[in-house]
Structure formats: C-alpha cells, structure tokens
Amino acid sequence: MTDSKKLLIEHFKQAVLVCRNGEKVLKGDDMKNVALMEEDGDNGISIVIDSNGLIEAVDYDAKIQEKYNNTKFDNKINAKGKCVVPGLIDGHTHPVWVGDRVHEFAMKLAGATYMDVHKAGGGINFTVEHTRSASEDELFLPFKERLERMLHCGTTLVECKSGYGLNVSTEIKMLKVIERAKRELPIDISSTFCGAHAVPKGKTAEEATEDVISVQLPQIVELMKNGELQVDNIDVFCEKGVFNTEQTKKILNAGVEAGLAINFHGDELHPTKSAELGAELNAAAISHLEEISDDGIVAMASSGTIAVLLPTTAYILRLKHPPARKMIESGVAIALGTDFNPNAFCLSMPLTMHLACVNLHMSMNESLVAATINAAASLNKSDTHGSLEVGKVGDLVIIDAPKWEHLVYQLAGHGHVIKHVVKKGNIVYTKP
Ligand SMILES: N=CN[C@@H](CCC(=O)O)C(=O)O
Ligand SMILES: [Zn+2]
C-alpha cells in the first residue's frame, strides 16, 4: 500500500528556490543571488507536495521518478519549458473597504497632494465614512474579489490591515471580515490592527491615541482570547499631522503588551524618525520610509527591522522614492508590498516588483527576494513561507516562460505569464 500525495509538478525548466539553507531573511549581497535549479539537458525538475500541502521534495525528474515510482498523486502538472517560483507575499495592504476614490485620483492628477486631499476631509476619512456604514457582508464581497485577484497575480500570503473604522465597532467589524476570508479563501493572511490609521473627525490625536489604547485594543484582546479574532500585528500611521512619534510609541508598546508584532507606517511624507523609533522598539517591520534618515538606516540595519517598501505609493503620488539601494548596501532587509488601498489601487505583486526594479533601482533577483522570503520575514512567517524548501508550505507560481524573470519583465503581463497558482498543493488558479 503506497501513500498518496497531493501534487507532482514535473519537467520544468527552472526552480527558483530563493533559499537553499533555511535562511530566514536575505540582506545585502545575499539579496542578489537567489538559489536556483536549472534543468539539465532532458532532465527537468520536479516538486512533490505531500498530503498536508507541504513541500516534500524538489529535485531532478530522474531522481523523483525513481523515488516516487509507486506513489499516487491527487494531481499532476506537466510543466515542460516552464518555471516555478514560490508563492508571492504581499507585505502591506488595506483591502477591506467600500467607496472608491477615483475622484481623488483626478484631483491628484490635477496637482493636489495626498495631504491636501486628507485635510479637505477626503482620503482615509472618506473611506472611513463609507466603511462605517457598510455591513460585514457588504465589506466581505469586494474584499473577497480583491483577494481572488491577488491570487491570480501570484500572491499566496498577504498582510491585511484594518484602519477604516477608527472606532471600536468598525475596527472589530473589519478584523472579523478578515477572519472570514481566512476561513473561506485559499490565501494565507497576516492580520493587522490599524486603529491608529488616521485621527477620526471630532477627536484630537491625543484623544484618538487614548481611544486606541484604552478602548479598541482591550476589546480586540478579549476577542482574541475567546478565539473570535486572530490578530498578528499592530500598526500606526506615524506622520506629521497624524500621529506623532510619542503617540506612535505609546500605541505600539500597548500592542506589544497585547502580544502583537510591530509593523507600522513611518517616514512616508515627512521625516519623523520612525526608522529610529522602530529600531528602538525592535519592530518586525516599518513600511514606506521614503523620508528615512541616514541614522534611521543604520538603526534598522542593526536592529534587523525589515523595511517594507511600497513603490506604488511614490509612483501614484509622484513622491521621491525610498533610498532602496542605500538601504540594501547598509544591510537593511527589504521586503515589498502593493500597498493596495483606495489611493493606490494595485493588487499585483509582479507589477510592484517591476516598479521596484525601475524606480527603486533594485535588480529582478532583489525584487523576488523582497516579494518572498523577506516579505515572509516581515510577517514573522519565514519558517513556513517564502522559499521552495522541503517542509515549507506548497505555495508556488508556475510561469509560462523560459525564464522566471518574465514575471517582472513583462510590464503588467502577469495575466499572460502566470499559468497556475498553487496554494498548499491545491491548484487555485489556472490561466483561462
Ligand atoms: N499612508 C497611510 N496609509 C495608506 C493610504 C491609505 C489611504 O489613503 O486610504 C498607505 O499606506 O499608503
Ligand atoms: Zn499603508
């Protein structure tokens, strides 16, 4: 009697493992060299995914055929001439909301800045109004569609924030909608409480800080205790005119006391010494960092805090880009995120990787590392995600091209280039 496995993918041309020796994060020159296997003449490469959806073997066809000769597979894919990369990981999104902001895109194209729109009552506060009055079902449906579109772009693990409630009932509603997606969709989610995403109308920043710490967080902790919510990270928008460094520190510390990992917005529109603060607090990750200081770079390199860079933000808002090269050369680990939100409507990691290459001057290898193992590390998940190594989840993307780089090179071409997306050994998307 032979045991059966979930999936065999065979005969492919390149397997981009990303890591080979269980590395949890890649920095500096190590971001340049992704671990890769190439077919050897007629001997292609195969991957076996076991009945639990974990990677059991990655090797040349001949070796796999010999070892698994008598094994039954639920599914087989002949990937001759194709390439395989790990499932992509989106390190930063705001995907739970209703009420688009296409009108604001027009305003920004006409010259308004992000803060002009925000101060005029638009921006986050516009989305808050719509999201507060939506039911859980009304929030879930567009969220589900967005997650499905992310999956079709190759994303198999995504960080999802609350933050369009700014009061306890709507923040909890958003986090519950995220829990429902975890149950119903074949995508892994790292859930982030971002009750300090903006100062709600009618409150000062000081009052909002107090509300997040003394009202919102304790109720979320109760729901975590009784199993209704499973929240992973705490986030704050640390920015001039939003939450200052002192307020940010208080909220992040309260999050840590509640058992959450620090993963916050900082140094985006103005320098706020967010990088220095995150390093001091041993943050898992800081996002944006367009305005990071030289001291901030040094501090993040020594604390090991991951920089989640969001090239769509600077692109859409015509801001200066974060100094990715300087950060990489100084030893800061870089991850990437789409920053999907009503201001930056981008669900595609391949497009984000392309922008990172062109605008942040990253190489394609660096962009893949940033979209896999380093993004996993920013979510404390690089033990299980982010590379094609034995024992990790069987999440991968099969690329219909002779080199994996076509995923990045073909600008907005992911719909054509991605043939299959596999989540835990299940084929969850096949190009029509
Ligand atoms: N900067 C703060 N938060 C978002 C924007 C959210 C919004 O505008 O709705 C970001 O990461 O870009
Ligand atoms: Zn954001």
CSV table of C-alpha atoms and ligand atoms in Angstrom, one decimal:
chain,number,residue,atom,x,y,z
A,1,MET,CA,0.0,0.0,0.0
A,2,THR,CA,1.5,3.3,-1.0
A,3,ASP,CA,0.6,6.7,0.5
A,4,SER,CA,-0.9,9.3,-1.8
A,5,LYS,CA,0.5,12.8,-2.2
A,6,LYS,CA,-1.3,16.0,-3.2
A,7,LEU,CA,0.6,17.2,-6.2
A,8,LEU,CA,3.5,16.4,-8.6
A,9,ILE,CA,4.8,19.1,-10.8
A,10,GLU,CA,7.3,17.8,-13.3
A,11,HIS,CA,9.6,18.5,-16.2
A,12,PHE,CA,10.0,22.2,-15.5
A,13,LYS,CA,13.0,24.3,-16.7
A,14,GLN,CA,13.8,26.5,-13.7
A,15,ALA,CA,13.0,26.1,-10.0
A,16,VAL,CA,13.7,29.4,-8.2
A,17,LEU,CA,14.1,28.1,-4.6
A,18,VAL,CA,15.1,31.6,-3.3
A,19,CYS,CA,16.8,30.0,-0.3
A,20,ARG,CA,18.6,26.6,0.0
A,21,ASN,CA,19.8,26.5,3.6
A,22,GLY,CA,16.8,27.6,5.6
A,23,GLU,CA,17.8,31.3,5.7
A,24,LYS,CA,15.1,33.3,7.3
A,25,VAL,CA,15.9,36.7,5.7
A,26,LEU,CA,18.4,37.8,3.0
A,27,LYS,CA,20.3,41.1,3.2
A,28,GLY,CA,23.0,43.0,1.3
A,29,ASP,CA,24.7,41.0,-1.5
A,30,ASP,CA,22.7,37.9,-0.5
A,31,MET,CA,19.6,39.6,-1.9
A,32,LYS,CA,21.3,39.4,-5.3
A,33,ASN,CA,21.8,35.7,-5.5
A,34,VAL,CA,18.6,33.7,-5.4
A,35,ALA,CA,19.1,30.0,-5.1
A,36,LEU,CA,18.1,28.4,-8.5
A,37,MET,CA,18.0,25.0,-10.1
A,38,GLU,CA,18.1,24.7,-13.9
A,39,GLU,CA,17.1,21.7,-16.0
A,40,ASP,CA,20.0,19.5,-17.0
A,41,GLY,CA,19.6,18.6,-20.7
A,42,ASP,CA,16.4,16.5,-20.8
A,43,ASN,CA,16.4,16.1,-17.1
A,44,GLY,CA,13.9,18.7,-15.9
A,45,ILE,CA,12.9,19.5,-12.3
A,46,SER,CA,10.0,18.1,-10.2
A,47,ILE,CA,8.4,19.1,-7.0
A,48,VAL,CA,6.4,16.8,-4.7
A,49,ILE,CA,3.8,18.2,-2.3
A,50,ASP,CA,2.6,15.9,0.4
A,51,SER,CA,-0.9,15.2,1.7
A,52,ASN,CA,-0.6,18.1,4.2
A,53,GLY,CA,0.2,20.6,1.5
A,54,LEU,CA,3.9,20.8,2.4
A,55,ILE,CA,6.9,20.6,0.1
A,56,GLU,CA,8.3,17.1,0.3
A,57,ALA,CA,10.9,17.1,-2.4
A,58,VAL,CA,12.4,19.3,-5.1
A,59,ASP,CA,14.8,17.5,-7.4
A,60,TYR,CA,15.6,16.5,-10.9
A,61,ASP,CA,12.9,14.4,-12.7
A,62,ALA,CA,15.0,11.2,-12.8
A,63,LYS,CA,15.5,11.2,-9.0
A,64,ILE,CA,11.9,12.0,-8.3
A,65,GLN,CA,10.7,9.3,-10.7
A,66,GLU,CA,12.9,6.7,-9.1
A,67,LYS,CA,11.8,7.6,-5.6
A,68,TYR,CA,8.1,8.1,-6.2
A,69,ASN,CA,7.6,5.4,-8.8
A,70,ASN,CA,4.8,3.7,-6.9
A,71,THR,CA,3.2,6.8,-5.4
A,72,LYS,CA,-0.3,8.0,-6.2
A,73,PHE,CA,-0.7,11.8,-6.7
A,74,ASP,CA,-4.1,13.6,-6.5
A,75,ASN,CA,-2.9,15.9,-9.2
A,76,LYS,CA,0.0,16.1,-11.7
A,77,ILE,CA,1.1,19.1,-13.8
A,78,ASN,CA,3.5,18.7,-16.7
A,79,ALA,CA,5.3,22.0,-16.6
A,80,LYS,CA,7.7,21.3,-19.5
A,81,GLY,CA,9.5,24.5,-20.5
A,82,LYS,CA,8.0,26.5,-17.6
A,83,CYS,CA,9.5,28.0,-14.4
A,84,VAL,CA,8.4,27.8,-10.8
A,85,VAL,CA,8.8,30.5,-8.1
A,86,PRO,CA,7.5,30.5,-4.5
A,87,GLY,CA,4.1,32.0,-4.0
A,88,LEU,CA,4.4,35.8,-3.8
A,89,ILE,CA,4.0,37.6,-0.4
A,90,ASP,CA,2.4,41.0,-0.3
A,91,GLY,CA,3.7,42.7,2.8
A,92,HIS,CA,1.3,45.7,3.1
A,93,THR,CA,-2.4,46.1,2.1
A,94,HIS,CA,-5.5,47.9,3.1
A,95,PRO,CA,-8.1,45.7,1.3
A,96,VAL,CA,-11.2,45.9,3.5
A,97,TRP,CA,-13.3,49.0,2.5
A,98,VAL,CA,-16.2,50.2,0.3
A,99,GLY,CA,-16.4,53.6,-1.5
A,100,ASP,CA,-13.7,54.0,-4.2
A,101,ARG,CA,-11.7,57.3,-4.5
A,102,VAL,CA,-11.4,57.5,-8.2
A,103,HIS,CA,-12.5,61.2,-8.0
A,104,GLU,CA,-9.5,61.8,-5.8
A,105,PHE,CA,-7.2,60.3,-8.4
A,106,ALA,CA,-8.5,63.0,-10.7
A,107,MET,CA,-7.7,65.7,-8.1
A,108,LYS,CA,-4.2,64.4,-7.6
A,109,LEU,CA,-3.6,64.2,-11.3
A,110,ALA,CA,-4.6,67.9,-11.3
A,111,GLY,CA,-1.9,68.7,-8.7
A,112,ALA,CA,-3.5,68.1,-5.2
A,113,THR,CA,-1.1,66.3,-2.7
A,114,TYR,CA,-2.1,63.4,-0.5
A,115,MET,CA,-2.3,65.7,2.5
A,116,ASP,CA,-4.3,68.4,0.6
A,117,VAL,CA,-7.0,65.7,0.0
A,118,HIS,CA,-6.7,64.4,3.5
A,119,LYS,CA,-7.1,67.8,5.1
A,120,ALA,CA,-10.1,68.6,2.9
A,121,GLY,CA,-11.9,65.6,4.6
A,122,GLY,CA,-11.1,63.2,1.8
A,123,GLY,CA,-8.6,60.4,1.8
A,124,ILE,CA,-8.8,58.0,4.7
A,125,ASN,CA,-11.7,59.9,6.3
A,126,PHE,CA,-13.8,59.5,3.1
A,127,THR,CA,-13.2,55.7,3.2
A,128,VAL,CA,-13.9,55.6,6.9
A,129,GLU,CA,-17.4,57.2,6.4
A,130,HIS,CA,-18.3,54.6,3.8
A,131,THR,CA,-16.8,51.7,5.7
A,132,ARG,CA,-18.5,52.5,9.0
A,133,SER,CA,-21.9,52.4,7.3
A,134,ALA,CA,-21.3,49.1,5.5
A,135,SER,CA,-22.4,45.7,6.9
A,136,GLU,CA,-20.0,42.8,7.2
A,137,ASP,CA,-21.4,41.2,4.1
A,138,GLU,CA,-21.0,44.5,2.1
A,139,LEU,CA,-17.4,44.7,3.2
A,140,PHE,CA,-16.7,41.0,2.6
A,141,LEU,CA,-17.8,40.8,-1.0
A,142,PRO,CA,-15.4,43.3,-2.6
A,143,PHE,CA,-12.6,42.1,-0.2
A,144,LYS,CA,-13.1,38.6,-1.5
A,145,GLU,CA,-12.9,39.7,-5.1
A,146,ARG,CA,-9.7,41.6,-4.3
A,147,LEU,CA,-8.1,38.6,-2.6
A,148,GLU,CA,-9.1,36.5,-5.7
A,149,ARG,CA,-7.5,39.0,-8.0
A,150,MET,CA,-4.3,38.9,-5.8
A,151,LEU,CA,-4.2,35.1,-6.0
A,152,HIS,CA,-4.4,35.4,-9.8
A,153,CYS,CA,-1.4,37.7,-9.6
A,154,GLY,CA,0.5,35.0,-7.7
A,155,THR,CA,0.0,36.2,-4.1
A,156,THR,CA,-0.4,33.4,-1.7
A,157,LEU,CA,0.2,35.2,1.6
A,158,VAL,CA,-0.9,38.8,2.2
A,159,GLU,CA,-0.8,41.2,5.1
A,160,CYS,CA,-4.3,42.8,5.6
A,161,LYS,CA,-4.9,45.9,7.8
A,162,SER,CA,-8.0,47.3,9.5
A,163,GLY,CA,-7.9,51.1,9.8
A,164,TYR,CA,-11.0,52.4,8.0
A,165,GLY,CA,-13.1,52.3,11.2
A,166,LEU,CA,-11.1,54.4,13.7
A,167,ASN,CA,-13.7,53.4,16.3
A,168,VAL,CA,-14.0,50.2,18.1
A,169,SER,CA,-17.1,48.8,16.4
A,170,THR,CA,-15.9,49.3,12.8
A,171,GLU,CA,-12.3,48.2,13.6
A,172,ILE,CA,-13.7,45.0,15.0
A,173,LYS,CA,-16.0,44.6,12.0
A,174,MET,CA,-13.1,44.9,9.7
A,175,LEU,CA,-11.0,42.4,11.6
A,176,LYS,CA,-13.9,39.9,11.6
A,177,VAL,CA,-14.3,40.3,7.9
A,178,ILE,CA,-10.6,39.4,7.6
A,179,GLU,CA,-11.2,36.3,9.8
A,180,ARG,CA,-14.0,35.2,7.5
A,181,ALA,CA,-11.7,35.5,4.5
A,182,LYS,CA,-9.1,33.3,6.3
A,183,ARG,CA,-11.8,30.6,6.6
A,184,GLU,CA,-13.3,30.9,3.1
A,185,LEU,CA,-10.4,31.7,0.7
A,186,PRO,CA,-7.3,29.7,-0.3
A,187,ILE,CA,-4.9,32.5,0.7
A,188,ASP,CA,-2.9,33.0,3.9
A,189,ILE,CA,-3.5,36.3,5.7
A,190,SER,CA,-1.5,38.1,8.4
A,191,SER,CA,-3.9,40.3,10.2
A,192,THR,CA,-3.0,43.8,11.4
A,193,PHE,CA,-4.9,46.1,13.8
A,194,CYS,CA,-4.5,49.7,12.4
A,195,GLY,CA,-7.0,51.6,14.6
A,196,ALA,CA,-4.4,54.5,14.5
A,197,HIS,CA,-4.5,54.9,10.7
A,198,ALA,CA,-5.8,58.5,11.0
A,199,VAL,CA,-7.3,60.8,13.6
A,200,PRO,CA,-11.1,60.4,13.3
A,201,LYS,CA,-13.2,63.5,12.9
A,202,GLY,CA,-14.2,65.0,16.3
A,203,LYS,CA,-11.1,63.8,18.2
A,204,THR,CA,-7.6,65.2,18.7
A,205,ALA,CA,-4.6,62.9,18.1
A,206,GLU,CA,-4.1,62.6,21.8
A,207,GLU,CA,-7.8,61.5,22.3
A,208,ALA,CA,-7.5,59.1,19.4
A,209,THR,CA,-4.3,57.6,20.9
A,210,GLU,CA,-6.2,57.1,24.2
A,211,ASP,CA,-9.1,55.5,22.4
A,212,VAL,CA,-6.9,53.0,20.6
A,213,ILE,CA,-5.1,52.1,23.8
A,214,SER,CA,-7.9,52.0,26.3
A,215,VAL,CA,-11.0,51.2,24.3
A,216,GLN,CA,-10.1,49.5,21.0
A,217,LEU,CA,-7.2,47.3,21.9
A,218,PRO,CA,-8.7,45.8,25.1
A,219,GLN,CA,-11.8,44.7,23.2
A,220,ILE,CA,-9.7,43.2,20.5
A,221,VAL,CA,-7.6,41.4,23.0
A,222,GLU,CA,-10.8,39.9,24.6
A,223,LEU,CA,-12.0,38.7,21.1
A,224,MET,CA,-8.5,37.2,20.6
A,225,LYS,CA,-8.8,35.4,23.9
A,226,ASN,CA,-12.1,33.8,23.0
A,227,GLY,CA,-10.9,32.8,19.6
A,228,GLU,CA,-13.1,35.1,17.6
A,229,LEU,CA,-10.1,37.1,16.2
A,230,GLN,CA,-6.6,36.2,15.5
A,231,VAL,CA,-4.6,39.4,15.0
A,232,ASP,CA,-0.9,39.3,14.4
A,233,ASN,CA,0.4,42.9,14.1
A,234,ILE,CA,-0.1,46.4,15.4
A,235,ASP,CA,0.2,49.4,13.0
A,236,VAL,CA,0.1,53.2,13.4
A,237,PHE,CA,0.4,55.9,10.7
A,238,CYS,CA,3.3,57.9,12.2
A,239,GLU,CA,3.2,61.1,10.2
A,240,LYS,CA,3.2,64.9,10.7
A,241,GLY,CA,-0.4,65.9,11.2
A,242,VAL,CA,-1.5,62.3,12.0
A,243,PHE,CA,0.2,60.5,15.0
A,244,ASN,CA,3.4,61.9,16.3
A,245,THR,CA,6.4,59.8,17.4
A,246,GLU,CA,5.4,59.9,21.1
A,247,GLN,CA,1.8,58.9,20.4
A,248,THR,CA,3.0,56.2,18.0
A,249,LYS,CA,5.4,54.8,20.6
A,250,LYS,CA,2.6,54.5,23.2
A,251,ILE,CA,0.3,52.7,20.8
A,252,LEU,CA,3.0,50.3,19.6
A,253,ASN,CA,4.0,49.5,23.1
A,254,ALA,CA,0.4,48.8,24.0
A,255,GLY,CA,0.2,46.5,21.0
A,256,VAL,CA,3.3,44.6,22.1
A,257,GLU,CA,1.8,44.1,25.6
A,258,ALA,CA,-1.2,42.6,23.8
A,259,GLY,CA,1.1,40.1,22.1
A,260,LEU,CA,1.2,41.8,18.7
A,261,ALA,CA,4.2,42.4,16.4
A,262,ILE,CA,5.1,45.9,15.4
A,263,ASN,CA,4.6,46.6,11.7
A,264,PHE,CA,3.9,50.3,11.1
A,265,HIS,CA,3.8,53.2,8.6
A,266,GLY,CA,6.7,55.6,9.0
A,267,ASP,CA,8.9,58.3,7.4
A,268,GLU,CA,6.5,58.5,4.5
A,269,LEU,CA,5.6,62.1,3.7
A,270,HIS,CA,7.9,63.8,6.2
A,271,PRO,CA,10.9,62.6,8.2
A,272,THR,CA,9.6,61.6,11.6
A,273,LYS,CA,12.5,59.5,12.9
A,274,SER,CA,10.1,56.5,12.5
A,275,ALA,CA,13.0,54.2,11.5
A,276,GLU,CA,14.9,55.1,14.7
A,277,LEU,CA,11.8,54.5,16.7
A,278,GLY,CA,11.0,51.2,15.1
A,279,ALA,CA,14.6,50.0,15.6
A,280,GLU,CA,14.5,51.1,19.3
A,281,LEU,CA,11.2,49.1,19.8
A,282,ASN,CA,12.6,46.1,17.8
A,283,ALA,CA,9.8,46.4,15.3
A,284,ALA,CA,9.3,43.5,12.9
A,285,ALA,CA,8.8,45.9,10.0
A,286,ILE,CA,8.3,49.5,9.0
A,287,SER,CA,6.6,50.5,5.8
A,288,HIS,CA,7.2,53.3,3.3
A,289,LEU,CA,10.4,55.0,4.5
A,290,GLU,CA,10.6,57.4,1.6
A,291,GLU,CA,11.9,60.0,4.1
A,292,ILE,CA,14.2,57.7,6.1
A,293,SER,CA,17.3,59.4,7.6
A,294,ASP,CA,20.9,58.1,7.4
A,295,ASP,CA,20.7,57.4,11.1
A,296,GLY,CA,17.5,55.5,10.6
A,297,ILE,CA,19.1,53.3,8.0
A,298,VAL,CA,21.9,52.4,10.4
A,299,ALA,CA,19.5,51.8,13.2
A,300,MET,CA,17.3,49.5,11.1
A,301,ALA,CA,20.3,47.6,9.9
A,302,SER,CA,21.5,46.9,13.4
A,303,SER,CA,18.0,46.0,14.8
A,304,GLY,CA,17.1,43.7,11.9
A,305,THR,CA,13.8,45.6,11.4
A,306,ILE,CA,12.6,44.9,7.9
A,307,ALA,CA,11.8,47.8,5.5
A,308,VAL,CA,8.6,47.1,3.6
A,309,LEU,CA,8.9,49.3,0.5
A,310,LEU,CA,5.8,50.3,-1.5
A,311,PRO,CA,6.8,51.6,-4.9
A,312,THR,CA,3.2,52.2,-5.9
A,313,THR,CA,2.8,55.0,-3.4
A,314,ALA,CA,5.6,57.2,-4.6
A,315,TYR,CA,4.6,56.4,-8.2
A,316,ILE,CA,1.0,57.4,-7.8
A,317,LEU,CA,1.7,60.4,-5.5
A,318,ARG,CA,4.7,61.5,-7.5
A,319,LEU,CA,6.8,61.4,-4.3
A,320,LYS,CA,10.5,60.8,-4.0
A,321,HIS,CA,11.3,57.1,-3.8
A,322,PRO,CA,12.8,55.5,-0.7
A,323,PRO,CA,16.6,55.0,-0.9
A,324,ALA,CA,16.4,51.3,-1.5
A,325,ARG,CA,20.0,51.0,-2.8
A,326,LYS,CA,21.5,52.7,0.2
A,327,MET,CA,19.4,50.6,2.5
A,328,ILE,CA,20.4,47.4,0.8
A,329,GLU,CA,24.1,48.4,0.8
A,330,SER,CA,23.8,49.3,4.5
A,331,GLY,CA,22.4,45.8,5.4
A,332,VAL,CA,18.7,46.6,5.8
A,333,ALA,CA,16.5,43.7,4.7
A,334,ILE,CA,14.0,45.0,2.1
A,335,ALA,CA,10.5,43.5,1.5
A,336,LEU,CA,7.8,44.7,-0.9
A,337,GLY,CA,4.1,45.3,-0.7
A,338,THR,CA,1.5,46.5,-3.2
A,339,ASP,CA,0.0,49.0,-0.6
A,340,PHE,CA,-3.4,48.2,-2.1
A,341,ASN,CA,-5.8,50.9,-0.8
A,342,PRO,CA,-8.3,53.3,-2.3
A,343,ASN,CA,-5.4,55.7,-3.0
A,344,ALA,CA,-3.2,53.2,-4.7
A,345,PHE,CA,-5.4,50.6,-6.4
A,346,CYS,CA,-2.8,48.0,-7.2
A,347,LEU,CA,-3.3,44.3,-6.4
A,348,SER,CA,-0.3,42.9,-8.3
A,349,MET,CA,3.0,42.0,-6.8
A,350,PRO,CA,4.6,41.4,-10.2
A,351,LEU,CA,3.7,45.0,-11.2
A,352,THR,CA,5.1,46.1,-7.8
A,353,MET,CA,8.3,44.2,-8.4
A,354,HIS,CA,8.6,45.8,-11.8
A,355,LEU,CA,8.2,49.3,-10.2
A,356,ALA,CA,10.8,48.3,-7.6
A,357,CYS,CA,13.3,47.5,-10.3
A,358,VAL,CA,12.7,50.6,-12.4
A,359,ASN,CA,12.1,53.2,-9.8
A,360,LEU,CA,13.9,51.9,-6.7
A,361,HIS,CA,16.8,50.5,-8.8
A,362,MET,CA,16.5,47.0,-7.5
A,363,SER,CA,17.6,44.0,-9.6
A,364,MET,CA,15.0,41.4,-10.5
A,365,ASN,CA,16.6,38.9,-8.1
A,366,GLU,CA,16.4,41.5,-5.3
A,367,SER,CA,12.7,42.2,-6.1
A,368,LEU,CA,11.9,38.4,-5.9
A,369,VAL,CA,13.7,38.1,-2.6
A,370,ALA,CA,11.8,41.1,-1.3
A,371,ALA,CA,8.5,39.6,-2.5
A,372,THR,CA,9.1,36.2,-1.0
A,373,ILE,CA,11.4,35.3,1.9
A,374,ASN,CA,11.9,38.9,3.2
A,375,ALA,CA,8.2,39.7,3.0
A,376,ALA,CA,7.6,36.4,4.9
A,377,ALA,CA,10.2,37.6,7.5
A,378,SER,CA,8.3,41.0,7.8
A,379,LEU,CA,5.3,38.9,8.9
A,380,ASN,CA,7.3,36.5,11.1
A,381,LYS,CA,6.5,33.7,8.7
A,382,SER,CA,9.8,32.8,7.1
A,383,ASP,CA,9.9,29.5,9.0
A,384,THR,CA,7.0,28.3,6.9
A,385,HIS,CA,6.7,30.6,3.8
A,386,GLY,CA,8.8,32.4,1.2
A,387,SER,CA,11.0,29.8,-0.4
A,388,LEU,CA,10.8,26.4,-2.2
A,389,GLU,CA,12.4,24.3,0.6
A,390,VAL,CA,11.4,21.0,2.0
A,391,GLY,CA,8.9,21.3,4.9
A,392,LYS,CA,7.6,24.7,3.8
A,393,VAL,CA,4.0,25.2,2.6
A,394,GLY,CA,3.5,24.1,-1.0
A,395,ASP,CA,2.7,27.6,-2.3
A,396,LEU,CA,4.0,28.4,-5.8
A,397,VAL,CA,3.5,30.1,-9.1
A,398,ILE,CA,4.1,28.3,-12.4
A,399,ILE,CA,5.3,30.7,-15.1
A,400,ASP,CA,4.7,30.1,-18.7
A,401,ALA,CA,8.0,31.4,-20.0
A,402,PRO,CA,11.6,30.0,-20.3
A,403,LYS,CA,13.0,32.3,-17.6
A,404,TRP,CA,11.3,33.3,-14.4
A,405,GLU,CA,12.2,36.9,-14.9
A,406,HIS,CA,9.4,37.3,-17.4
A,407,LEU,CA,7.2,37.7,-14.4
A,408,VAL,CA,8.8,41.0,-13.7
A,409,TYR,CA,10.0,42.0,-17.2
A,410,GLN,CA,6.6,41.8,-18.9
A,411,LEU,CA,5.1,45.1,-17.5
A,412,ALA,CA,1.5,44.3,-16.3
A,413,GLY,CA,1.9,40.9,-18.1
A,414,HIS,CA,1.2,38.7,-15.2
A,415,GLY,CA,-2.3,37.7,-16.5
A,416,HIS,CA,-0.5,36.2,-19.5
A,417,VAL,CA,2.7,34.9,-17.9
A,418,ILE,CA,1.2,33.1,-14.8
A,419,LYS,CA,-0.1,29.7,-15.8
A,420,HIS,CA,-1.0,28.2,-12.4
A,421,VAL,CA,-1.1,29.4,-8.8
A,422,VAL,CA,-0.8,26.6,-6.3
A,423,LYS,CA,-1.7,27.0,-2.6
A,424,LYS,CA,-0.8,24.3,-0.1
A,425,GLY,CA,-0.6,21.8,-3.0
A,426,ASN,CA,-4.0,22.8,-4.4
A,427,ILE,CA,-4.3,24.4,-7.9
A,428,VAL,CA,-6.2,27.5,-7.0
A,429,TYR,CA,-5.8,29.3,-10.3
A,430,THR,CA,-5.2,28.3,-13.9
A,431,LYS,CA,-4.9,30.8,-16.7
A,432,PRO,CA,-8.2,30.6,-18.8
B,1,LIG,N1,-0.2,56.2,4.4
B,1,LIG,C1,-1.1,55.7,5.0
B,1,LIG,N2,-1.9,54.7,4.6
B,1,LIG,C2,-2.1,54.3,3.3
B,1,LIG,C3,-3.0,55.1,2.5
B,1,LIG,C4,-4.4,54.8,2.9
B,1,LIG,C5,-5.4,55.6,2.2
B,1,LIG,O1,-5.1,56.6,1.6
B,1,LIG,O2,-6.6,55.2,2.3
B,1,LIG,C6,-0.7,54.0,2.6
B,1,LIG,O3,0.0,53.2,3.2
B,1,LIG,O4,-0.4,54.5,1.5
B,2,ZN,ZN,-0.5,51.6,4.2
